[in-house]
XYZ file of C-alpha atoms in Angstrom:
346
model
C 14.960 27.755 51.454
C 18.317 26.397 52.666
C 17.364 22.917 51.468
C 16.562 24.209 47.969
C 19.877 26.081 47.839
C 21.744 22.961 48.949
C 19.953 20.879 46.301
C 20.784 23.482 43.664
C 24.455 23.415 44.657
C 24.462 19.619 44.445
C 22.888 19.697 40.972
C 25.446 22.239 39.811
C 28.262 20.125 41.244
C 26.894 17.002 39.533
C 26.507 18.827 36.237
C 30.078 20.093 36.443
C 31.345 16.576 37.076
C 29.436 15.273 34.068
C 30.772 18.105 31.923
C 34.313 17.140 32.892
C 33.632 13.524 31.960
C 32.318 14.604 28.574
C 35.111 17.071 27.979
C 37.887 14.671 28.959
C 36.843 12.247 26.227
C 37.506 14.741 23.454
C 39.279 17.678 25.087
C 42.785 16.825 23.921
C 41.616 16.406 20.356
C 39.705 19.676 20.477
C 42.584 21.517 22.154
C 44.684 20.640 19.134
C 42.073 21.998 16.735
C 42.255 25.354 18.511
C 45.945 25.913 17.927
C 46.131 26.403 14.178
C 47.490 24.542 11.180
C 50.380 22.701 12.830
C 48.217 21.340 15.622
C 45.394 20.532 13.218
C 47.602 18.310 11.087
C 49.193 16.665 14.143
C 45.780 15.875 15.612
C 44.397 14.784 12.240
C 47.346 12.451 11.755
C 46.794 10.935 15.199
C 43.083 10.585 14.563
C 43.658 8.948 11.178
C 45.957 6.401 12.820
C 43.496 5.825 15.649
C 40.483 5.222 13.425
C 38.724 1.898 13.855
C 35.979 0.858 11.493
C 32.947 -0.869 12.981
C 32.428 -2.443 9.542
C 28.822 -1.341 9.283
C 26.830 -1.062 6.115
C 26.527 2.633 5.201
C 28.565 3.358 8.366
C 25.504 3.194 10.597
C 24.064 0.910 13.241
C 21.757 -1.873 12.110
C 19.223 -0.320 14.475
C 19.167 2.874 12.393
C 17.027 3.204 9.287
C 18.712 6.430 8.140
C 22.090 8.108 8.662
C 22.351 10.712 11.428
C 24.630 13.725 11.895
C 25.851 15.740 14.895
C 24.502 18.958 13.414
C 20.801 18.048 13.377
C 20.088 14.652 14.958
C 20.202 13.177 18.474
C 23.242 10.876 18.531
C 24.651 8.268 20.912
C 28.331 7.741 21.732
C 29.797 4.871 23.754
C 32.747 5.994 25.893
C 35.065 3.123 26.866
C 37.871 3.038 29.406
C 40.077 0.055 28.556
C 42.099 -1.859 31.142
C 44.918 -3.519 29.199
C 48.004 -2.780 31.294
C 48.013 -6.268 32.842
C 47.858 -7.958 29.422
C 50.424 -5.714 27.695
C 47.765 -4.076 25.505
C 46.333 -7.399 24.357
C 42.826 -8.666 25.053
C 41.897 -5.707 27.282
C 38.600 -5.278 29.129
C 36.132 -2.407 28.848
C 36.066 -1.602 32.561
C 34.368 1.773 32.045
C 31.333 2.040 29.780
C 29.255 5.197 29.491
C 26.509 5.706 26.918
C 26.150 9.398 26.132
C 23.386 10.926 24.019
C 23.649 14.424 22.529
C 20.745 16.400 21.112
C 21.715 19.527 19.128
C 18.120 20.749 18.978
C 17.221 20.647 22.669
C 20.786 21.034 24.003
C 20.195 18.006 26.222
C 22.729 15.410 27.207
C 21.948 12.103 28.895
C 24.507 9.708 30.357
C 24.112 6.082 31.416
C 26.922 4.242 33.174
C 26.798 0.512 32.510
C 28.126 -1.545 35.419
C 31.096 -3.498 34.068
C 29.933 -6.745 35.762
C 26.461 -6.701 34.168
C 25.456 -10.279 33.323
C 24.621 -10.562 29.618
C 24.537 -13.024 26.750
C 27.403 -12.111 24.402
C 26.787 -13.117 20.781
C 29.177 -13.404 17.809
C 32.063 -14.376 20.107
C 32.895 -17.739 18.526
C 33.594 -20.384 21.140
C 33.107 -17.754 23.878
C 29.512 -17.009 22.881
C 27.307 -17.225 25.971
C 26.761 -15.688 29.409
C 29.534 -13.352 30.628
C 30.163 -9.998 32.266
C 29.548 -7.247 29.730
C 33.114 -5.917 29.940
C 34.342 -9.215 28.459
C 32.801 -8.430 25.055
C 35.791 -6.226 24.236
C 38.168 -9.068 25.123
C 36.361 -11.740 23.120
C 35.960 -9.455 20.139
C 39.732 -9.025 20.115
C 40.586 -12.697 20.688
C 38.274 -13.973 17.958
C 39.146 -11.304 15.413
C 35.545 -10.106 15.283
C 36.637 -6.677 16.485
C 36.997 -5.559 20.110
C 35.124 -2.262 19.792
C 32.646 -3.742 17.321
C 31.569 -6.530 19.684
C 31.451 -4.193 22.688
C 29.305 -1.677 20.814
C 26.933 -4.378 19.549
C 26.650 -5.940 23.020
C 25.714 -2.577 24.559
C 23.204 -1.979 21.765
C 21.526 -5.296 22.566
C 21.530 -4.593 26.303
C 19.728 -1.258 25.947
C 17.906 -1.903 22.652
C 19.210 1.357 21.158
C 21.645 2.164 18.332
C 25.179 3.226 19.285
C 26.274 5.680 16.602
C 29.923 6.209 17.564
C 32.493 5.178 20.130
C 35.663 6.477 21.791
C 37.961 4.165 23.751
C 40.965 5.247 25.811
C 43.232 3.003 27.863
C 44.805 3.681 31.251
C 48.218 4.203 29.657
C 46.865 7.321 27.962
C 45.726 8.883 31.224
C 49.082 8.210 32.875
C 51.144 9.487 29.948
C 48.955 12.550 29.368
C 49.310 13.585 33.015
C 53.080 13.204 32.799
C 53.212 15.114 29.508
C 51.305 17.971 31.149
C 53.776 18.045 34.031
C 51.465 16.382 36.536
C 48.200 17.557 38.053
C 47.434 19.250 41.370
C 44.510 17.817 43.332
C 43.144 18.808 46.744
C 42.794 15.390 48.403
C 39.741 15.245 50.645
C 40.717 12.198 52.721
C 43.924 10.216 52.998
C 44.246 6.623 51.775
C 46.638 4.288 49.977
C 46.453 2.328 46.736
C 48.823 0.007 44.911
C 50.747 1.184 41.878
C 49.526 -1.114 39.092
C 52.980 -1.103 37.482
C 55.253 -2.058 40.392
C 52.683 -3.165 43.034
C 54.121 -0.740 45.615
C 51.765 1.227 47.852
C 51.171 4.898 47.043
C 50.063 6.948 50.056
C 47.781 9.954 49.569
C 47.684 12.515 52.376
C 44.826 14.934 52.944
C 45.395 18.321 51.323
C 46.799 19.684 48.033
C 49.131 17.289 46.207
C 50.889 17.362 42.846
C 50.446 13.909 41.292
C 52.422 12.168 38.577
C 50.695 9.998 36.003
C 51.064 6.771 37.983
C 49.946 8.484 41.185
C 46.918 10.021 39.460
C 45.928 6.636 38.054
C 46.105 5.054 41.515
C 44.134 7.996 42.919
C 41.195 7.498 40.544
C 41.231 3.685 40.549
C 40.930 3.042 44.306
C 37.621 1.401 45.231
C 38.391 -1.268 47.858
C 39.525 0.885 50.806
C 37.021 1.888 53.491
C 37.436 5.566 52.605
C 35.715 4.874 49.271
C 32.398 5.177 51.133
C 32.943 8.817 52.148
C 35.317 9.754 49.330
C 33.926 7.721 46.404
C 35.677 7.025 43.133
C 33.203 9.158 41.153
C 34.173 12.207 43.194
C 37.884 11.495 42.836
C 37.549 10.943 39.095
C 35.767 14.280 38.778
C 38.585 15.994 40.654
C 41.152 14.350 38.418
C 39.340 15.229 35.203
C 38.928 18.866 36.198
C 42.595 19.141 37.165
C 43.700 17.512 33.902
C 41.517 19.748 31.754
C 42.636 22.867 33.646
C 46.238 21.837 33.055
C 45.606 20.962 29.400
C 44.063 24.348 28.705
C 47.051 26.323 29.997
C 49.041 28.384 27.519
C 51.964 25.969 27.517
C 49.887 23.162 26.033
C 50.450 24.469 22.521
C 54.082 23.417 22.803
C 53.044 19.880 23.785
C 50.552 19.207 20.993
C 52.991 16.914 19.200
C 53.672 14.846 22.318
C 50.000 14.667 23.249
C 49.058 13.667 19.722
C 51.607 10.844 19.823
C 50.087 9.595 23.097
C 46.587 9.690 21.661
C 47.669 7.902 18.505
C 48.945 4.963 20.570
C 46.202 4.813 23.182
C 42.900 5.971 21.717
C 40.546 4.328 19.240
C 37.467 5.883 17.680
C 35.330 5.901 14.572
C 34.939 9.696 14.744
C 36.365 11.874 11.974
C 37.779 15.401 12.120
C 34.506 16.638 10.657
C 32.673 14.936 13.520
C 34.927 16.643 16.048
C 34.335 20.038 14.487
C 30.593 19.394 14.612
C 30.837 18.440 18.294
C 32.891 21.523 19.045
C 30.456 23.749 17.168
C 27.331 22.304 18.782
C 28.485 21.687 22.347
C 31.405 24.006 23.111
C 29.141 26.262 25.212
C 28.314 23.733 27.903
C 26.606 26.311 30.133
C 23.510 26.029 27.976
C 23.536 22.236 27.979
C 20.982 20.359 30.074
C 22.664 17.306 31.590
C 21.044 14.329 33.287
C 22.258 10.961 34.499
C 20.190 7.800 34.129
C 20.780 4.851 36.459
C 20.409 1.156 35.709
C 19.138 -0.226 39.007
C 20.097 -3.706 40.096
C 22.107 -5.706 42.610
C 25.346 -7.640 42.884
C 24.842 -11.399 42.944
C 27.119 -14.427 42.934
C 26.246 -17.013 40.278
C 28.343 -20.194 40.070
C 30.951 -18.465 42.283
C 31.230 -15.506 39.891
C 30.137 -12.035 41.004
C 27.777 -10.316 38.568
C 25.640 -7.195 38.497
C 22.050 -8.260 37.811
C 19.958 -5.343 36.493
C 16.316 -4.996 37.408
C 14.258 -5.810 34.325
C 11.825 -2.935 34.927
C 14.684 -0.460 35.402
C 16.456 -1.636 32.250
C 13.221 -1.305 30.304
C 12.675 2.228 31.652
C 16.241 3.255 30.765
C 15.836 1.867 27.267
C 12.502 3.619 26.833
C 13.917 6.963 27.955
C 16.951 6.692 25.677
C 14.801 5.699 22.712
C 12.635 8.747 23.348
C 15.732 10.969 23.522
C 17.000 9.501 20.241
C 13.599 9.996 18.592
C 13.053 6.276 18.035
C 9.843 4.271 18.123
C 8.559 3.103 21.491
C 10.156 -0.173 22.613
C 6.924 -1.895 23.603
C 8.465 -5.167 22.355
C 11.538 -4.696 24.560
C 14.288 -7.253 23.882
C 17.563 -7.326 25.777
C 20.588 -9.606 26.103
C 20.674 -9.104 29.879
C 20.491 -12.334 31.858
C 18.278 -11.736 34.900
C 18.927 -15.168 36.529
C 15.898 -17.211 37.460
């Protein structure tokens, strides 16, 4: 009985963490929608200036035969976290990649995290076409003029053999500036550790217990992954804490007075092909997350050094199973003739 209760608590905790990940991707846009005409036009203006076209015929993936909508069809969204602080917002890398599927009919949500070092064959990258880590697709799409988001989306589609209907990308600058705009976030730190500030290379020390973090401190808090404490206090757990704290802070009454500032941050640091109508549809269909069934799908594999470069090599069977499950969720034909751009290394 105790074991079942413990398992239930763990599932609830995992579901909450996934909800925060989902919410954080669109929460600031949706917060603006909730505050009336002024906020609506501020958010709409930011969204208009953040729009990126994937230059698709009929605005749909080549892997779709018909258009789909949030109101009635299962849809996939690629969430991207862009690391571009070291390159001054040029030629960034997609260091976080999460494929999320939403089904308005079954109220189910599936999430697949794609390891950033996954070894794949990147196409349409000009002179860079060939075998690379999957997070490099964003970089090469930008360098060649093909389109950073466009090449990243297409590369993920080919990895999983599914259509990606929409995307949202946010860079680290946005997280830092949003936290500062909200006046910082309070997080109960489970274990102490240190991490370098990516902006001035100085060490930031985190002590166990409640702490009020600035934007730069929060970014260091969620990025740490090379200290020994990462084993017992993993990055996923810290990111969940951060996202919950940020959303709690964003939903306070005072946020209405910061809509303009937040919209300006989003305009400079977010890219998406979603429209205001899409956001309203998302809000309408998925605002009551308590009724949403959430599951996480893992791509199994192992880290391997190839020609002195560290890659993540997915297991072919696991990748096939993930693709099959996602295709079923998206109501697509069975992928019996499974084709992927993953390089499994002989």
